CSV table of C-alpha atoms and ligand atoms in Angstrom, one decimal:
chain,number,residue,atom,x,y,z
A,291,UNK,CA,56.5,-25.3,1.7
A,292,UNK,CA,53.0,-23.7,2.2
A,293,UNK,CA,54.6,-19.9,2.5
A,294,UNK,CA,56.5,-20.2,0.0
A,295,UNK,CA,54.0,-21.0,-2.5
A,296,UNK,CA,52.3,-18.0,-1.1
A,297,UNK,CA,54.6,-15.3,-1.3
A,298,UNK,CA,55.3,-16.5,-4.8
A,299,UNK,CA,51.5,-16.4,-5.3
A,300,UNK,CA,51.8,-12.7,-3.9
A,301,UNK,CA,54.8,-11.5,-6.3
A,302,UNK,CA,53.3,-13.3,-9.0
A,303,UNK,CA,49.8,-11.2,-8.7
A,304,UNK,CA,51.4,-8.1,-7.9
A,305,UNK,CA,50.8,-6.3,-4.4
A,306,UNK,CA,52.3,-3.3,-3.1
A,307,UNK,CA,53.4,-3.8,0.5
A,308,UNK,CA,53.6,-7.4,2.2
A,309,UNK,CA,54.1,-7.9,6.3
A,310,UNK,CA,53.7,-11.5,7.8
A,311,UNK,CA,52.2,-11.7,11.4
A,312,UNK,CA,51.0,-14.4,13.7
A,313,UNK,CA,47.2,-14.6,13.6
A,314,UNK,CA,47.5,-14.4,17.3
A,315,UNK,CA,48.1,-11.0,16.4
A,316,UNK,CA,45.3,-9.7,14.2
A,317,UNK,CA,43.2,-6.6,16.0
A,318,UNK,CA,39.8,-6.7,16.1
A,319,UNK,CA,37.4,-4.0,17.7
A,320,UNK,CA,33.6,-3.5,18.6
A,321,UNK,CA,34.8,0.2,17.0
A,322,UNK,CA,34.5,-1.9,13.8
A,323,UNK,CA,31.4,-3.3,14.1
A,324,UNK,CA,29.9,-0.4,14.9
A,325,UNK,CA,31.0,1.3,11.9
A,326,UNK,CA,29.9,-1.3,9.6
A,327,UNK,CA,26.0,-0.5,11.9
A,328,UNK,CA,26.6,3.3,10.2
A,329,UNK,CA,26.0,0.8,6.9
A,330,UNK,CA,28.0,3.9,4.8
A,331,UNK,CA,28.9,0.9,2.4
A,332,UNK,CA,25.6,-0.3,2.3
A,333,UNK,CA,26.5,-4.5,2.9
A,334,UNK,CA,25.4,-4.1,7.2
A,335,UNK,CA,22.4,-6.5,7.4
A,336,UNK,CA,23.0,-7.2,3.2
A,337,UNK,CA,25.5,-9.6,2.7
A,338,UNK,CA,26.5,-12.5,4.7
A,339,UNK,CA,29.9,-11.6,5.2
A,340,UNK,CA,29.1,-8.6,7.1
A,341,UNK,CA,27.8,-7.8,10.4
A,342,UNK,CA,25.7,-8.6,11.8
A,343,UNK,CA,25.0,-11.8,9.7
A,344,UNK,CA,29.1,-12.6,9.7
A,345,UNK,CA,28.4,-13.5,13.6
A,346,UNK,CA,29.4,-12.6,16.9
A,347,UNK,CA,32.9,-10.8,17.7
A,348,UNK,CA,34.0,-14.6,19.3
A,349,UNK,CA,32.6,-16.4,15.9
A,350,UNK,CA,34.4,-14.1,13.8
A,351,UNK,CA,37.9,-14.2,15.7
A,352,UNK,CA,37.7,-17.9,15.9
A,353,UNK,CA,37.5,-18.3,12.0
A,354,UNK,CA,40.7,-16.6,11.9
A,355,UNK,CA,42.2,-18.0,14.6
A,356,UNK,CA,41.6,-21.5,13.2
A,357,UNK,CA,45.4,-20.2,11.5
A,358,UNK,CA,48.3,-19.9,12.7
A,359,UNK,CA,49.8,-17.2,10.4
A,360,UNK,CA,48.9,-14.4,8.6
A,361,UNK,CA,49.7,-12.6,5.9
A,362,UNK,CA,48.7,-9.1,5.2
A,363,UNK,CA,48.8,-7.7,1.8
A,364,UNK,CA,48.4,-4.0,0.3
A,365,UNK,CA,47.7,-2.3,-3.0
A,366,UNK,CA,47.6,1.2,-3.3
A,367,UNK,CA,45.6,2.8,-5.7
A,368,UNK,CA,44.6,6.0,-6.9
A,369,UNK,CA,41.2,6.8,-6.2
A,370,UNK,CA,41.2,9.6,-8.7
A,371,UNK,CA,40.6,13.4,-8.1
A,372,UNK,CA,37.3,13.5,-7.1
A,373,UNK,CA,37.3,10.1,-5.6
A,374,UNK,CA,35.6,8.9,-8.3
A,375,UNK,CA,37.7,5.9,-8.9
A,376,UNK,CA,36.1,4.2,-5.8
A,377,UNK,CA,34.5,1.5,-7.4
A,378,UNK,CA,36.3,0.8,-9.7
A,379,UNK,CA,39.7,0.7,-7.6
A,380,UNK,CA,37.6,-1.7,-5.7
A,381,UNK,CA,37.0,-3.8,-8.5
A,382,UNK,CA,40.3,-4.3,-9.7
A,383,UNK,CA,41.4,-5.3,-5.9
A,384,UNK,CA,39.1,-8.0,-6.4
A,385,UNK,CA,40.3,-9.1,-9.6
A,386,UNK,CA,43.7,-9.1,-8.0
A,387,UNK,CA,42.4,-11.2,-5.2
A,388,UNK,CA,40.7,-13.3,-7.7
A,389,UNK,CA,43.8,-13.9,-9.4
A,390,UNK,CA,45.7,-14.8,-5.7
A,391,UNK,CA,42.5,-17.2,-5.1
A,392,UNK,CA,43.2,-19.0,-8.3
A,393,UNK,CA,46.7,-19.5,-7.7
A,394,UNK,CA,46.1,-20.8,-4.2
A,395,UNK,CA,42.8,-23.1,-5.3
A,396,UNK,CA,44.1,-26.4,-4.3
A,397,UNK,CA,46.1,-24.7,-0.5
A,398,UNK,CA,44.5,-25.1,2.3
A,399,UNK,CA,44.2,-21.2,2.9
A,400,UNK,CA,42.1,-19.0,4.2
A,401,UNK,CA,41.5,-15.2,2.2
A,402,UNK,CA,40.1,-12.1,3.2
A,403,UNK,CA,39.2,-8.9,1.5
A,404,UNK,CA,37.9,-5.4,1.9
A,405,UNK,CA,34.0,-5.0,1.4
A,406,UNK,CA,31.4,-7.7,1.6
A,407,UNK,CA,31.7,-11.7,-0.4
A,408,UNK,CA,31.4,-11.1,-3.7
A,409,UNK,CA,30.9,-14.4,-5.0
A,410,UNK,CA,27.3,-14.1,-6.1
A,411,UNK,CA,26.0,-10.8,-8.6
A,412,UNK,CA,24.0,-10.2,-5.7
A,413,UNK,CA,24.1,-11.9,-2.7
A,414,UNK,CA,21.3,-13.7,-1.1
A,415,UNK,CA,21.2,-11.7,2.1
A,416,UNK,CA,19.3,-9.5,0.3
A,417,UNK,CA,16.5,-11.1,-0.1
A,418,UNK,CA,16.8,-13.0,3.5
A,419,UNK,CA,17.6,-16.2,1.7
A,420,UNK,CA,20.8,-18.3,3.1
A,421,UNK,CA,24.2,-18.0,1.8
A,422,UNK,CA,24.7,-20.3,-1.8
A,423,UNK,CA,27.8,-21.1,-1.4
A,424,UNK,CA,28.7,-21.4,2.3
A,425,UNK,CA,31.8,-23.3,1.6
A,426,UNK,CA,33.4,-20.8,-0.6
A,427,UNK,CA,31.7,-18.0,0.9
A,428,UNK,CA,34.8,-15.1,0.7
A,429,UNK,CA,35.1,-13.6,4.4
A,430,UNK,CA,35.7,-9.6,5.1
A,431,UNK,CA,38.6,-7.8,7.0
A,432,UNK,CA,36.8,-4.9,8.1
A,433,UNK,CA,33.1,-7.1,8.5
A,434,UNK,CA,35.1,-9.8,10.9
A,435,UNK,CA,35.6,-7.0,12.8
A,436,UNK,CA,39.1,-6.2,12.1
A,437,UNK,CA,40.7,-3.7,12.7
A,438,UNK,CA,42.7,-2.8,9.7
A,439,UNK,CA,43.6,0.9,10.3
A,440,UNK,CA,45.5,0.2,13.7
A,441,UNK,CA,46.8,-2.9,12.4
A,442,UNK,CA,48.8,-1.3,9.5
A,443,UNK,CA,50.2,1.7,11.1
A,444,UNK,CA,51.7,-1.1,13.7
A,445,UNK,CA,53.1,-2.9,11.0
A,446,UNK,CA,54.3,0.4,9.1
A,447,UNK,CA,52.3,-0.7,6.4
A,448,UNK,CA,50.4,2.7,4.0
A,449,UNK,CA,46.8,3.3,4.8
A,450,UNK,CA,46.9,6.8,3.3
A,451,UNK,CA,49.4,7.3,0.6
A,452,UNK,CA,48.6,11.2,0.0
A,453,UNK,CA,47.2,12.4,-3.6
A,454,UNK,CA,44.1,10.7,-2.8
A,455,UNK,CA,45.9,7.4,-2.8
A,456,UNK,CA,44.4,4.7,-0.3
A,457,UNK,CA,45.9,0.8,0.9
A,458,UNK,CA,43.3,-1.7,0.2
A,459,UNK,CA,44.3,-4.4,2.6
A,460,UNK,CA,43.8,-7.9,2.5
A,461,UNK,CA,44.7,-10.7,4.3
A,462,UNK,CA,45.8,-14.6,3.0
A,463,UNK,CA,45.8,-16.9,6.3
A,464,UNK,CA,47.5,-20.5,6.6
B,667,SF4,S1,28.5,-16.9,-1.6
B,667,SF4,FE1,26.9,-15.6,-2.5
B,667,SF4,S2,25.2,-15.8,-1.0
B,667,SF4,FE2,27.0,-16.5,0.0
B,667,SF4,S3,27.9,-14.7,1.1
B,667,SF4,FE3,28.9,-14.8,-0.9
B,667,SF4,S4,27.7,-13.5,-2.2
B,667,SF4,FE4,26.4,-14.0,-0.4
């Protein structure tokens, strides 16, 4: 069975918190978009997984809605004293998800991740040129609009773990 290969997927990779929704149920907000327009992570306009190049709040919810159920995953990590652990922190979540990705190659899944796609060294949006690899193209949480923050304090899931300890949240939909 499909969730079942997944949640072993998840154990085997090693995530912090787990909570299994309908997709019905995913928030998304303009809030978020217009964040992302603040461009504080630099991927607005720069990477085609972000606004506003990701598409249009319908386009984006559709994508997601094309599955029935989701399943939203956590890891908490330290971001280190001065927060300068950021990038780092982020790319060890994307290892992880890179590990999850391998072991679900051949399911027909759907996965998500914080930031922008990070497929390419630098993505083509950059240079206005279309995406490579549209059909592996890795979509974002927070640049589909989502709105993560409300979503895991719903689902009593740890946004802010204290000590400078933060969720990174991701998302595996079937
Ligand atoms: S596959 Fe490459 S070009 Fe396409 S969105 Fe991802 S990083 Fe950008």
């Amino acid at each position: 069975m499909l969730r079942d290969k997944i949640i072993n997927a998840i154990s085997e990779v090693g995530f912090d918190e787990y909570k299994e929704i309908s997709s019905a149920d995913i928030i998304f907000a303009d809030a978020v978009f217009a964040s992302c327009k603040a461009n504080t992570c630099g991927n607005y306009g720069q990477n085609h997984s972000c606004p506003p190049l990701s598409g249009d709040m319908d386009t984006n919810k559709q994508r997601f809605l094309n599955y029935d159920h989701a399943i939203i995953l956590n890891k908490i990590m330290f971001l280190g004293e001065y927060y300068e652990k950021m990038e780092s922190s982020m790319t060890e979540v994307f290892e992880l998800l890179d590990r999850l990705r391998d072991q679900l190659d051949d399911e027909p899944v759907m996965i998500a991740g914080p930031g922008g796609c990070n497929l390419c060294d630098e993505c083509s949006a950059k240079t206005s040129e279309v995406c490579r690899f549209p059909d592996q193209k890795r979509y974002s949480m927070e640049g589909s609009g989502m709105d993560i923050v409300t979503m895991s304090r719903g689902l009593g899931m740890t946004y802010n773990a204290g000590d400078n300890k933060v969720g990174f949240f991701m998302m595996v939909l079937y």
